[in-house]
Amino acid sequence: MSDQANQLREEVMKRIHPNASGKKTKVIAVTSGKGGVGKSNVSLNFALSLAALNKKVMIFDLDVGMANIDVLMGVTPKETLISMLEKKLSLNAVIETGVNGLQYIAGGNGIGKILTLTGNQLNHFFQEFGSLQGKVDYIILDTGAGLSYEGIRFLQAADDVFLVINPEPPSITDAYGVLKALHTRNAQLPVKLIVNRSTNTEEAERTARNFQKASAKFLDKSIDVLGWIPDDPIVRKAVIAQSPYLLEYPNSRAAKVIDDLVHTYLDFPSNYKLGVKGFLTKVLFHK
Ligand SMILES: Nc1ncnc2c1ncn2[C@@H]1O[C@H](COP(=O)(O)OP(=O)(O)O)[C@@H](O)[C@H]1O
Ligand SMILES: [Mg+2]
């Protein structure tokens, strides 16, 4: 790392506000091996369910080339992550309000650019990200699928990674690839599995068990299972209606399961909580 880069990184860390209330912000990254497995729908409905429990939640749309949290809510953002970086705006200027008052940062067009940011842009982003310390309870990063270097760097720095898989073999093998890459970077990273689009309990449990077994056998890593979401036609209907199923179909099985996932998640011990500062330390210093 060059001296200049190091200096910039130190600068970012210095500017993170010491947290007066002592309240930490937990960073959850939602990812998958391949695209289209349901990450954005999980991120959004999970966020809404958490928010319904009076938690302050913010979603970041970081899905490269497929930024669509706003579309799933039927809202149009004024500013996006891309415009924040291009115009050097503050994070406050790009926080948008979606359905039910949910705060979100839209990805914007050409979000692929985030992979080719200049050092200054990246530091601007991290400085602004640091300002969120203690301001919200949860930051949910809806990340892209697959294995870019920057993507892995972000993911391994989160407090929790939700790995979304479907019961189909390609989704499982690709997800295993992501898990392996993450584990190589950060063996302590808590990874929680969500099986989406399963047709029955047996299939979901078998899928989760096989994944856990492979992880234990080849990586010596134990991963928790957060739960499984049924393949439910209302999900597609809600996507078409541009209204999250938790709100559009609150009595559906999928919505009930999301509420259960949130409760299961909140029941997990959170003593590994690192927060925004921990996230930035790891991203910036590769710790
Ligand atoms: N539980 C589910 N049941 C039925 N269809 C689903 C479910 N989850 C996702 N889908 C379908 O998959 C599509 C892709 O979901 P999305 O959340 O955008 O995936 P990703 O963010 O991983 O690319 C949705 O538009 C929806 O049609
Ligand atoms: Mg998505």
PDB file of N, CA, C and O in Angstrom, residues 3 6 31 40 44 51 101 108 125 134 142 246 250 256 269 281:
ATOM      1  N   ASP A   3       2.213   5.153   0.505  1.00  0.00           N
ATOM      2  CA  ASP A   3       2.081   6.067   1.636  1.00  0.00           C
ATOM      3  C   ASP A   3       0.855   6.953   1.486  1.00  0.00           C
ATOM      4  O   ASP A   3       0.145   7.217   2.440  1.00  0.00           O
ATOM      5  N   ASN A   6      -2.274   5.106   2.120  1.00  0.00           N
ATOM      6  CA  ASN A   6      -2.344   4.863   3.548  1.00  0.00           C
ATOM      7  C   ASN A   6      -2.842   6.091   4.298  1.00  0.00           C
ATOM      8  O   ASN A   6      -3.691   5.997   5.186  1.00  0.00           O
ATOM      9  N   THR A  31     -25.922 -11.712  -0.371  1.00  0.00           N
ATOM     10  CA  THR A  31     -25.263 -12.075  -1.625  1.00  0.00           C
ATOM     11  C   THR A  31     -25.678 -13.465  -2.098  1.00  0.00           C
ATOM     12  O   THR A  31     -26.446 -14.169  -1.439  1.00  0.00           O
ATOM     13  N   SER A  40     -32.529  -9.341  -3.942  1.00  0.00           N
ATOM     14  CA  SER A  40     -33.132  -8.011  -3.759  1.00  0.00           C
ATOM     15  C   SER A  40     -34.475  -8.116  -3.041  1.00  0.00           C
ATOM     16  O   SER A  40     -34.789  -7.291  -2.176  1.00  0.00           O
ATOM     17  N   LEU A  44     -35.068  -6.414   0.606  1.00  0.00           N
ATOM     18  CA  LEU A  44     -36.114  -5.415   0.779  1.00  0.00           C
ATOM     19  C   LEU A  44     -37.166  -5.842   1.802  1.00  0.00           C
ATOM     20  O   LEU A  44     -37.512  -5.080   2.711  1.00  0.00           O
ATOM     21  N   ALA A  51     -37.809  -3.102  10.072  1.00  0.00           N
ATOM     22  CA  ALA A  51     -38.257  -1.726  10.342  1.00  0.00           C
ATOM     23  C   ALA A  51     -39.596  -1.727  11.087  1.00  0.00           C
ATOM     24  O   ALA A  51     -39.853  -0.854  11.915  1.00  0.00           O
ATOM     25  N   GLY A 101     -41.592   4.532   4.675  1.00  0.00           N
ATOM     26  CA  GLY A 101     -40.535   5.371   5.241  1.00  0.00           C
ATOM     27  C   GLY A 101     -39.160   4.726   5.224  1.00  0.00           C
ATOM     28  O   GLY A 101     -38.219   5.239   5.833  1.00  0.00           O
ATOM     29  N   GLY A 108     -28.426   3.277  -9.091  1.00  0.00           N
ATOM     30  CA  GLY A 108     -28.268   4.151 -10.246  1.00  0.00           C
ATOM     31  C   GLY A 108     -27.753   3.409 -11.455  1.00  0.00           C
ATOM     32  O   GLY A 108     -27.312   2.264 -11.361  1.00  0.00           O
ATOM     33  N   PHE A 125     -16.560   7.885  -0.622  1.00  0.00           N
ATOM     34  CA  PHE A 125     -17.615   6.936  -0.265  1.00  0.00           C
ATOM     35  C   PHE A 125     -17.438   6.432   1.173  1.00  0.00           C
ATOM     36  O   PHE A 125     -18.367   6.417   1.968  1.00  0.00           O
ATOM     37  N   GLY A 134     -23.826   4.563  14.091  1.00  0.00           N
ATOM     38  CA  GLY A 134     -24.748   4.892  15.172  1.00  0.00           C
ATOM     39  C   GLY A 134     -26.030   5.576  14.725  1.00  0.00           C
ATOM     40  O   GLY A 134     -26.946   5.758  15.518  1.00  0.00           O
ATOM     41  N   ASP A 142     -27.442  -4.779  -0.490  1.00  0.00           N
ATOM     42  CA  ASP A 142     -27.936  -5.722  -1.496  1.00  0.00           C
ATOM     43  C   ASP A 142     -26.846  -5.784  -2.566  1.00  0.00           C
ATOM     44  O   ASP A 142     -26.746  -4.913  -3.407  1.00  0.00           O
ATOM     45  N   LEU A 246     -44.246  -8.134   1.448  1.00  0.00           N
ATOM     46  CA  LEU A 246     -44.540  -7.994   2.881  1.00  0.00           C
ATOM     47  C   LEU A 246     -45.695  -7.016   3.094  1.00  0.00           C
ATOM     48  O   LEU A 246     -46.478  -7.158   4.026  1.00  0.00           O
ATOM     49  N   PRO A 250     -49.446  -9.325   3.028  1.00  0.00           N
ATOM     50  CA  PRO A 250     -48.921  -9.561   4.385  1.00  0.00           C
ATOM     51  C   PRO A 250     -49.306 -10.919   4.960  1.00  0.00           C
ATOM     52  O   PRO A 250     -48.638 -11.409   5.873  1.00  0.00           O
ATOM     53  N   LYS A 256     -44.926 -14.237   5.895  1.00  0.00           N
ATOM     54  CA  LYS A 256     -44.831 -14.790   7.260  1.00  0.00           C
ATOM     55  C   LYS A 256     -43.426 -15.327   7.516  1.00  0.00           C
ATOM     56  O   LYS A 256     -42.863 -15.171   8.606  1.00  0.00           O
ATOM     57  N   PRO A 269     -26.854 -14.747  18.755  1.00  0.00           N
ATOM     58  CA  PRO A 269     -25.983 -13.877  19.555  1.00  0.00           C
ATOM     59  C   PRO A 269     -25.260 -12.885  18.650  1.00  0.00           C
ATOM     60  O   PRO A 269     -24.916 -13.211  17.518  1.00  0.00           O
ATOM     61  N   THR A 281     -12.668  -0.505   8.700  1.00  0.00           N
ATOM     62  CA  THR A 281     -11.302  -0.949   9.032  1.00  0.00           C
ATOM     63  C   THR A 281     -10.937  -2.136   8.155  1.00  0.00           C
ATOM     64  O   THR A 281      -9.864  -2.194   7.569  1.00  0.00           O
TER      65      THR A 281
END
